Every structure is written in structure tokens, then in C-alpha cells.
PDB file of C-alpha atoms in Angstrom:
ATOM      1  CA  LYS A  11       0.000   0.000   0.000  1.00  0.00           C
ATOM      2  CA  GLN A  12       1.377   3.383  -1.044  1.00  0.00           C
ATOM      3  CA  GLU A  13       2.175   5.803   1.800  1.00  0.00           C
ATOM      4  CA  VAL A  14       3.045   9.433   1.097  1.00  0.00           C
ATOM      5  CA  THR A  15       4.744  11.610   3.696  1.00  0.00           C
ATOM      6  CA  GLN A  16       5.487  15.311   3.575  1.00  0.00           C
ATOM      7  CA  ILE A  17       8.070  17.113   5.661  1.00  0.00           C
ATOM      8  CA  PRO A  18       7.923  19.595   7.250  1.00  0.00           C
ATOM      9  CA  ALA A  19       4.284  19.725   8.307  1.00  0.00           C
ATOM     10  CA  ALA A  20       4.497  23.505   8.652  1.00  0.00           C
ATOM     11  CA  LEU A  21       6.988  26.139   7.594  1.00  0.00           C
ATOM     12  CA  SER A  22       7.193  29.873   8.187  1.00  0.00           C
ATOM     13  CA  VAL A  23       9.673  31.967   6.227  1.00  0.00           C
ATOM     14  CA  PRO A  24      10.282  35.662   5.562  1.00  0.00           C
ATOM     15  CA  GLU A  25       9.382  37.010   2.161  1.00  0.00           C
ATOM     16  CA  GLY A  26      12.087  36.572  -0.472  1.00  0.00           C
ATOM     17  CA  GLU A  27      13.508  33.304   0.838  1.00  0.00           C
ATOM     18  CA  ASN A  28      13.995  30.279  -1.379  1.00  0.00           C
ATOM     19  CA  LEU A  29      12.506  27.153   0.152  1.00  0.00           C
ATOM     20  CA  VAL A  30      12.198  23.414  -0.386  1.00  0.00           C
ATOM     21  CA  LEU A  31       9.247  21.192   0.437  1.00  0.00           C
ATOM     22  CA  ASN A  32       9.778  17.457   0.659  1.00  0.00           C
ATOM     23  CA  CYS A  33       7.610  14.508  -0.327  1.00  0.00           C
ATOM     24  CA  SER A  34       8.472  10.837   0.077  1.00  0.00           C
ATOM     25  CA  PHE A  35       6.596   7.742  -1.010  1.00  0.00           C
ATOM     26  CA  THR A  36       7.033   4.085  -0.160  1.00  0.00           C
ATOM     27  CA  ASP A  37       6.179   2.402  -3.475  1.00  0.00           C
ATOM     28  CA  SER A  38       8.487   3.673  -6.216  1.00  0.00           C
ATOM     29  CA  ALA A  39       6.469   2.055  -9.043  1.00  0.00           C
ATOM     30  CA  ILE A  40       4.638   5.285  -9.789  1.00  0.00           C
ATOM     31  CA  TYR A  41       3.214   6.611 -13.056  1.00  0.00           C
ATOM     32  CA  ASN A  42       3.438  10.253 -12.085  1.00  0.00           C
ATOM     33  CA  LEU A  43       3.520  12.702  -9.202  1.00  0.00           C
ATOM     34  CA  GLN A  44       1.493  15.913  -8.895  1.00  0.00           C
ATOM     35  CA  TRP A  45       2.066  18.898  -6.652  1.00  0.00           C
ATOM     36  CA  PHE A  46      -1.025  20.845  -5.603  1.00  0.00           C
ATOM     37  CA  ARG A  47      -1.723  24.036  -3.735  1.00  0.00           C
ATOM     38  CA  GLN A  48      -4.691  24.269  -1.346  1.00  0.00           C
ATOM     39  CA  ASP A  49      -5.859  27.557   0.112  1.00  0.00           C
ATOM     40  CA  PRO A  50      -7.892  27.395   3.361  1.00  0.00           C
ATOM     41  CA  GLY A  51     -11.366  25.988   2.738  1.00  0.00           C
ATOM     42  CA  LYS A  52     -10.734  25.855  -0.992  1.00  0.00           C
ATOM     43  CA  GLY A  53     -10.098  23.315  -3.718  1.00  0.00           C
ATOM     44  CA  LEU A  54      -6.861  21.894  -5.057  1.00  0.00           C
ATOM     45  CA  THR A  55      -4.926  23.761  -7.718  1.00  0.00           C
ATOM     46  CA  SER A  56      -2.553  21.614  -9.753  1.00  0.00           C
ATOM     47  CA  LEU A  57       0.901  23.189  -9.848  1.00  0.00           C
ATOM     48  CA  LEU A  58       3.131  20.663 -11.575  1.00  0.00           C
ATOM     49  CA  LEU A  59       2.961  17.104 -12.832  1.00  0.00           C
ATOM     50  CA  ILE A  60       6.109  15.015 -13.214  1.00  0.00           C
ATOM     51  CA  GLN A  61       6.022  11.830 -15.248  1.00  0.00           C
ATOM     52  CA  SER A  62       7.842   8.806 -13.880  1.00  0.00           C
ATOM     53  CA  SER A  63      10.412   9.122 -16.677  1.00  0.00           C
ATOM     54  CA  GLN A  64      11.181  12.766 -15.878  1.00  0.00           C
ATOM     55  CA  ARG A  65      13.544  14.176 -13.284  1.00  0.00           C
ATOM     56  CA  GLU A  66      12.141  17.678 -12.999  1.00  0.00           C
ATOM     57  CA  GLN A  67       9.514  20.150 -14.123  1.00  0.00           C
ATOM     58  CA  THR A  68       9.502  23.924 -13.910  1.00  0.00           C
ATOM     59  CA  SER A  69       6.723  26.490 -13.882  1.00  0.00           C
ATOM     60  CA  GLY A  70       7.673  30.077 -13.134  1.00  0.00           C
ATOM     61  CA  ARG A  71       9.219  30.244  -9.651  1.00  0.00           C
ATOM     62  CA  LEU A  72       8.387  26.590  -8.987  1.00  0.00           C
ATOM     63  CA  ASN A  73      10.639  23.660  -9.711  1.00  0.00           C
ATOM     64  CA  ALA A  74       9.745  20.091  -8.840  1.00  0.00           C
ATOM     65  CA  SER A  75      12.208  17.228  -8.937  1.00  0.00           C
ATOM     66  CA  LEU A  76      11.646  13.505  -8.804  1.00  0.00           C
ATOM     67  CA  ASP A  77      13.966  10.716  -7.700  1.00  0.00           C
ATOM     68  CA  LYS A  78      11.793   7.701  -8.274  1.00  0.00           C
ATOM     69  CA  SER A  79      14.311   5.102  -7.134  1.00  0.00           C
ATOM     70  CA  SER A  80      14.650   6.688  -3.715  1.00  0.00           C
ATOM     71  CA  GLY A  81      10.948   7.556  -3.467  1.00  0.00           C
ATOM     72  CA  ARG A  82      11.402  11.308  -3.154  1.00  0.00           C
ATOM     73  CA  SER A  83      10.230  14.533  -4.713  1.00  0.00           C
ATOM     74  CA  THR A  84      11.008  18.111  -3.796  1.00  0.00           C
ATOM     75  CA  LEU A  85       9.191  21.326  -4.617  1.00  0.00           C
ATOM     76  CA  TYR A  86      11.480  24.317  -4.780  1.00  0.00           C
ATOM     77  CA  ILE A  87       9.908  27.768  -4.496  1.00  0.00           C
ATOM     78  CA  ALA A  88      12.175  30.660  -5.449  1.00  0.00           C
ATOM     79  CA  ALA A  89      11.873  34.168  -4.025  1.00  0.00           C
ATOM     80  CA  SER A  90       8.832  33.369  -1.896  1.00  0.00           C
ATOM     81  CA  GLN A  91       5.979  35.902  -1.642  1.00  0.00           C
ATOM     82  CA  PRO A  92       3.136  36.288   0.892  1.00  0.00           C
ATOM     83  CA  GLY A  93       0.756  35.122  -1.839  1.00  0.00           C
ATOM     84  CA  ASP A  94       2.521  31.741  -1.782  1.00  0.00           C
ATOM     85  CA  SER A  95       1.075  31.099   1.682  1.00  0.00           C
ATOM     86  CA  ALA A  96      -1.038  27.935   1.403  1.00  0.00           C
ATOM     87  CA  THR A  97      -0.886  24.203   2.025  1.00  0.00           C
ATOM     88  CA  TYR A  98       1.137  22.281  -0.548  1.00  0.00           C
ATOM     89  CA  LEU A  99       0.159  18.684  -1.244  1.00  0.00           C
ATOM     90  CA  CYS A 100       1.940  16.035  -3.226  1.00  0.00           C
ATOM     91  CA  ALA A 101       0.091  13.098  -4.702  1.00  0.00           C
ATOM     92  CA  VAL A 102       1.337  10.015  -6.508  1.00  0.00           C
ATOM     93  CA  ARG A 103      -0.341   7.765  -9.008  1.00  0.00           C
ATOM     94  CA  ASN A 104       0.516   4.093  -9.140  1.00  0.00           C
ATOM     95  CA  SER A 105      -1.341   1.688 -11.417  1.00  0.00           C
ATOM     96  CA  GLY A 106      -5.037   2.431 -11.604  1.00  0.00           C
ATOM     97  CA  ASP A 107      -6.752   5.773 -11.460  1.00  0.00           C
ATOM     98  CA  LYS A 108      -6.379   7.031  -7.951  1.00  0.00           C
ATOM     99  CA  LEU A 109      -4.018   9.608  -6.548  1.00  0.00           C
ATOM    100  CA  THR A 110      -2.571   8.936  -3.086  1.00  0.00           C
ATOM    101  CA  PHE A 111      -2.038  12.175  -1.206  1.00  0.00           C
ATOM    102  CA  GLY A 112       0.357  13.278   1.482  1.00  0.00           C
ATOM    103  CA  THR A 113      -0.717  15.244   4.547  1.00  0.00           C
ATOM    104  CA  GLY A 114       0.695  18.465   3.153  1.00  0.00           C
ATOM    105  CA  THR A 115       3.063  21.220   4.201  1.00  0.00           C
ATOM    106  CA  ARG A 116       1.437  24.404   5.511  1.00  0.00           C
ATOM    107  CA  LEU A 117       3.522  27.344   4.306  1.00  0.00           C
ATOM    108  CA  ALA A 118       3.359  30.859   5.716  1.00  0.00           C
ATOM    109  CA  VAL A 119       5.410  33.588   4.040  1.00  0.00           C
ATOM    110  CA  ARG A 120       5.798  36.640   6.290  1.00  0.00           C
ATOM    111  CA  PRO A 121       5.901  40.103   4.654  1.00  0.00           C
TER     112      PRO A 121
ATOM    113  CA  GLU B  24      -9.437  28.586 -18.758  1.00  0.00           C
ATOM    114  CA  PRO B  25     -11.744  25.550 -18.406  1.00  0.00           C
ATOM    115  CA  GLU B  26     -12.368  24.432 -14.850  1.00  0.00           C
ATOM    116  CA  VAL B  27     -14.282  21.887 -12.817  1.00  0.00           C
ATOM    117  CA  THR B  28     -17.267  23.356 -10.985  1.00  0.00           C
ATOM    118  CA  GLN B  29     -19.176  21.949  -8.016  1.00  0.00           C
ATOM    119  CA  THR B  30     -22.495  22.755  -6.372  1.00  0.00           C
ATOM    120  CA  PRO B  31     -23.440  23.459  -3.704  1.00  0.00           C
ATOM    121  CA  SER B  32     -20.382  24.927  -2.014  1.00  0.00           C
ATOM    122  CA  HIS B  33     -21.778  23.973   1.381  1.00  0.00           C
ATOM    123  CA  GLN B  34     -24.480  21.418   2.234  1.00  0.00           C
ATOM    124  CA  VAL B  35     -25.897  20.883   5.698  1.00  0.00           C
ATOM    125  CA  THR B  36     -28.036  17.807   6.280  1.00  0.00           C
ATOM    126  CA  GLN B  37     -29.487  15.706   9.056  1.00  0.00           C
ATOM    127  CA  MET B  38     -28.117  12.250   9.772  1.00  0.00           C
ATOM    128  CA  GLY B  39     -29.972   9.627   7.741  1.00  0.00           C
ATOM    129  CA  GLN B  40     -30.896  11.988   4.915  1.00  0.00           C
ATOM    130  CA  GLU B  41     -29.871  11.508   1.302  1.00  0.00           C
ATOM    131  CA  VAL B  42     -27.612  14.069  -0.340  1.00  0.00           C
ATOM    132  CA  ILE B  43     -26.551  14.575  -3.924  1.00  0.00           C
ATOM    133  CA  LEU B  44     -23.379  16.474  -4.681  1.00  0.00           C
ATOM    134  CA  ARG B  45     -23.028  17.829  -8.182  1.00  0.00           C
ATOM    135  CA  CYS B  46     -20.059  18.427 -10.422  1.00  0.00           C
ATOM    136  CA  VAL B  47     -19.551  19.704 -13.936  1.00  0.00           C
ATOM    137  CA  PRO B  48     -16.226  18.340 -15.216  1.00  0.00           C
ATOM    138  CA  ILE B  49     -14.115  20.030 -17.878  1.00  0.00           C
ATOM    139  CA  SER B  50     -16.074  19.622 -21.076  1.00  0.00           C
ATOM    140  CA  ASN B  51     -13.787  17.407 -23.169  1.00  0.00           C
ATOM    141  CA  HIS B  52     -12.626  15.236 -20.266  1.00  0.00           C
ATOM    142  CA  LEU B  53     -13.599  11.590 -20.193  1.00  0.00           C
ATOM    143  CA  TYR B  54     -12.555  10.417 -16.730  1.00  0.00           C
ATOM    144  CA  PHE B  55     -14.189  11.610 -13.554  1.00  0.00           C
ATOM    145  CA  TYR B  56     -13.303  11.166  -9.902  1.00  0.00           C
ATOM    146  CA  TRP B  57     -14.554  11.866  -6.403  1.00  0.00           C
ATOM    147  CA  TYR B  58     -12.240  12.411  -3.450  1.00  0.00           C
ATOM    148  CA  ARG B  59     -12.968  13.525   0.077  1.00  0.00           C
ATOM    149  CA  GLN B  60     -11.032  15.265   2.826  1.00  0.00           C
ATOM    150  CA  ILE B  61     -12.136  14.969   6.435  1.00  0.00           C
ATOM    151  CA  LEU B  62     -11.088  18.049   8.389  1.00  0.00           C
ATOM    152  CA  GLY B  63      -7.411  17.842   9.283  1.00  0.00           C
ATOM    153  CA  GLN B  64      -6.836  14.628   7.353  1.00  0.00           C
ATOM    154  CA  LYS B  65      -5.471  13.592   3.984  1.00  0.00           C
ATOM    155  CA  VAL B  66      -7.383  13.807   0.727  1.00  0.00           C
ATOM    156  CA  GLU B  67      -8.715  10.287   0.044  1.00  0.00           C
ATOM    157  CA  PHE B  68      -9.795   8.682  -3.214  1.00  0.00           C
ATOM    158  CA  LEU B  69     -13.408   7.484  -3.391  1.00  0.00           C
ATOM    159  CA  VAL B  70     -14.184   6.451  -6.951  1.00  0.00           C
ATOM    160  CA  SER B  71     -13.293   6.852 -10.620  1.00  0.00           C
ATOM    161  CA  PHE B  72     -15.796   6.713 -13.479  1.00  0.00           C
ATOM    162  CA  TYR B  73     -15.418   6.235 -17.198  1.00  0.00           C
ATOM    163  CA  ASN B  74     -17.811   5.412 -20.022  1.00  0.00           C
ATOM    164  CA  ASN B  75     -20.770   5.329 -17.630  1.00  0.00           C
ATOM    165  CA  GLU B  76     -19.165   2.773 -15.365  1.00  0.00           C
ATOM    166  CA  ILE B  77     -17.182   2.764 -12.158  1.00  0.00           C
ATOM    167  CA  SER B  78     -13.607   1.882 -13.084  1.00  0.00           C
ATOM    168  CA  GLU B  79     -12.117   1.866  -9.591  1.00  0.00           C
ATOM    169  CA  LYS B  80     -13.384   2.427  -6.059  1.00  0.00           C
ATOM    170  CA  SER B  81     -11.894   2.515  -2.591  1.00  0.00           C
ATOM    171  CA  GLU B  82     -12.975   0.725   0.571  1.00  0.00           C
ATOM    172  CA  ILE B  83     -14.690   3.930   1.664  1.00  0.00           C
ATOM    173  CA  PHE B  84     -17.052   3.775  -1.310  1.00  0.00           C
ATOM    174  CA  ASP B  85     -19.559   1.303   0.121  1.00  0.00           C
ATOM    175  CA  ASP B  86     -23.209   0.646  -0.748  1.00  0.00           C
ATOM    176  CA  GLN B  87     -24.242   3.988   0.722  1.00  0.00           C
ATOM    177  CA  PHE B  88     -22.471   5.782  -2.117  1.00  0.00           C
ATOM    178  CA  SER B  89     -23.327   5.900  -5.796  1.00  0.00           C
ATOM    179  CA  VAL B  90     -22.220   7.952  -8.781  1.00  0.00           C
ATOM    180  CA  GLU B  91     -24.002   8.873 -11.947  1.00  0.00           C
ATOM    181  CA  ARG B  92     -23.556  10.882 -15.095  1.00  0.00           C
ATOM    182  CA  PRO B  93     -27.209  11.785 -15.701  1.00  0.00           C
ATOM    183  CA  ASP B  94     -26.541  13.872 -18.808  1.00  0.00           C
ATOM    184  CA  GLY B  95     -23.659  15.043 -20.972  1.00  0.00           C
ATOM    185  CA  SER B  96     -22.326  17.544 -18.485  1.00  0.00           C
ATOM    186  CA  ASN B  97     -23.086  16.622 -14.867  1.00  0.00           C
ATOM    187  CA  PHE B  98     -21.432  14.044 -12.633  1.00  0.00           C
ATOM    188  CA  THR B  99     -23.060  13.353  -9.268  1.00  0.00           C
ATOM    189  CA  LEU B 100     -22.198  11.659  -5.998  1.00  0.00           C
ATOM    190  CA  LYS B 101     -25.128  10.400  -3.943  1.00  0.00           C
ATOM    191  CA  ILE B 102     -24.937   9.387  -0.309  1.00  0.00           C
ATOM    192  CA  ARG B 103     -28.091   7.453   0.530  1.00  0.00           C
ATOM    193  CA  SER B 104     -28.260   7.733   4.301  1.00  0.00           C
ATOM    194  CA  THR B 105     -25.711  10.157   5.670  1.00  0.00           C
ATOM    195  CA  LYS B 106     -23.746   9.478   8.847  1.00  0.00           C
ATOM    196  CA  LEU B 107     -21.924  11.927  11.093  1.00  0.00           C
ATOM    197  CA  GLU B 108     -18.607  10.587   9.806  1.00  0.00           C
ATOM    198  CA  ASP B 109     -19.539  11.547   6.234  1.00  0.00           C
ATOM    199  CA  SER B 110     -18.908  15.182   7.179  1.00  0.00           C
ATOM    200  CA  ALA B 111     -16.028  16.229   4.947  1.00  0.00           C
ATOM    201  CA  MET B 112     -15.022  18.292   1.941  1.00  0.00           C
ATOM    202  CA  TYR B 113     -15.866  16.395  -1.246  1.00  0.00           C
ATOM    203  CA  PHE B 114     -13.814  17.128  -4.340  1.00  0.00           C
ATOM    204  CA  CYS B 115     -14.699  16.241  -7.893  1.00  0.00           C
ATOM    205  CA  ALA B 116     -11.902  15.898 -10.449  1.00  0.00           C
ATOM    206  CA  SER B 117     -11.634  15.117 -14.127  1.00  0.00           C
ATOM    207  CA  SER B 118      -8.954  14.159 -16.596  1.00  0.00           C
ATOM    208  CA  LEU B 119      -8.742  13.955 -20.343  1.00  0.00           C
ATOM    209  CA  THR B 120      -7.480  10.404 -20.437  1.00  0.00           C
ATOM    210  CA  SER B 121      -6.452   7.618 -18.120  1.00  0.00           C
ATOM    211  CA  GLU B 122      -3.004   7.391 -19.629  1.00  0.00           C
ATOM    212  CA  TRP B 123      -0.036   7.374 -17.287  1.00  0.00           C
ATOM    213  CA  SER B 124       0.664  10.985 -18.231  1.00  0.00           C
ATOM    214  CA  ASN B 125      -2.782  12.179 -17.268  1.00  0.00           C
ATOM    215  CA  GLU B 126      -3.234  15.187 -14.992  1.00  0.00           C
ATOM    216  CA  GLN B 127      -6.279  15.394 -12.757  1.00  0.00           C
ATOM    217  CA  PHE B 128      -7.985  18.773 -12.342  1.00  0.00           C
ATOM    218  CA  PHE B 129      -9.967  19.411  -9.189  1.00  0.00           C
ATOM    219  CA  GLY B 130     -13.049  21.462  -8.430  1.00  0.00           C
ATOM    220  CA  PRO B 131     -13.432  23.844  -5.479  1.00  0.00           C
ATOM    221  CA  GLY B 132     -15.191  21.242  -3.346  1.00  0.00           C
ATOM    222  CA  THR B 133     -18.492  20.855  -1.507  1.00  0.00           C
ATOM    223  CA  ARG B 134     -18.339  21.044   2.270  1.00  0.00           C
ATOM    224  CA  LEU B 135     -20.816  18.497   3.646  1.00  0.00           C
ATOM    225  CA  THR B 136     -21.886  18.883   7.262  1.00  0.00           C
ATOM    226  CA  VAL B 137     -23.977  16.087   8.757  1.00  0.00           C
ATOM    227  CA  LEU B 138     -25.774  16.991  11.999  1.00  0.00           C
TER     228      LEU B 138
END
């Protein structure tokens, strides 16, 4: 059974800092991995999707990497802004349709 | 930009009542999903649906739950007799394909409160 863990659970940084969020998964036979953003009481916004054959994906100030063999992904956020404050979730897809989610990292960026 | 929509945003019901949560997936998508998130817990997969059939379901998705695509645009989740523990945020998602490269797009959620 796939287990997804995210560390740290919460993070508070001053505006402008670069930061790294971590995601680990127990079953490395994944199809893909998605990073999502969730604002309080809101839905999930897809940020990046990395295929199992890829090592990284970039979108603006976000860069996600994937090391499938070690069961790890990182989300790098450059030059953080207060608007980046949210909960960041990673989710992996093994065979089948479902995504297995982590518990998330709650990020607060202080002005 | 196309998006998944869900109604209502918040539903309050009495224990034992039936509820229907509604979703309009992205128009050219073929695969539809329901997930739920109990307050403070992980997002959990409930069911996937393709070609008018359930393609995969989790242990949570028991006989009290059903899904339907009643017309060309809506996708619904019905809970027949709600329990207190059904209180959660329910998310609908859709994807274009089921290929390994597929990306799932989520709606804003329906908060279900069972009293």
C-alpha cells in the first residue's frame, strides 16, 4: 500500500527566501507525481505534474524534482511571496486511477 | 481557462438523509473522480468513473455511495443515508485520459456537514 509523507508539516519563512518542500513515497512504481496548492477551505490547484520518466519540471518560480528510485520529490519555491502562503500537497499515481495524497506542508510567508 | 465546478459549495443535512453532490467536469474530459477530505486529514480517493461505469473504487465507497452521469455535463455523488462521519469536503476531479501521463484537475469542493 502506497504511503506518502510530507516534511515539514508547517513552515514559516520571511518574504524573499527560497525554500524546499519534501515529499516521500514508499512504493516507487509510480506513473506520475502531482504537486497541488490548497488555500484554506478551498479546492486543489494543480501546480506541476512530473512523469515517472522525468527528473524535474519547472513552472515560473516553482521547480519540482523527482527521484523515483529513492521515493522522493522536492518542490522548490524561489523568491517566496506572501501570496505563496497555502498548504502544498503532493500526490502520486501508481497503477489504476487514484491519486494517493500526502498530509501536506502548511507554508506561511511573512511580509 | 476551463475548470471543474461543483455545487453546492456547502451542504448541511441531518443524519440519515440523502444528499446529492453535483459536479460539472471540464467539457472534453472523459474520466471523472470523487475524493474527500475529512477536516485535518489527507485527501482520500473514493471512486473513478469512465464510459458510464465505475472503473475503480476505494474501501470507503460502500453501498451507501453511488455515482451517476445523468446527462452530458453533470457528474453526481449520492450518499443514501448520511452518517456523522460523512462530514467532509468532497472534491470532484476530471482528466482527459487515463493514460499514465494524465493530470487530474480538481473542483473547489463541496463542504458536507452532517448533523
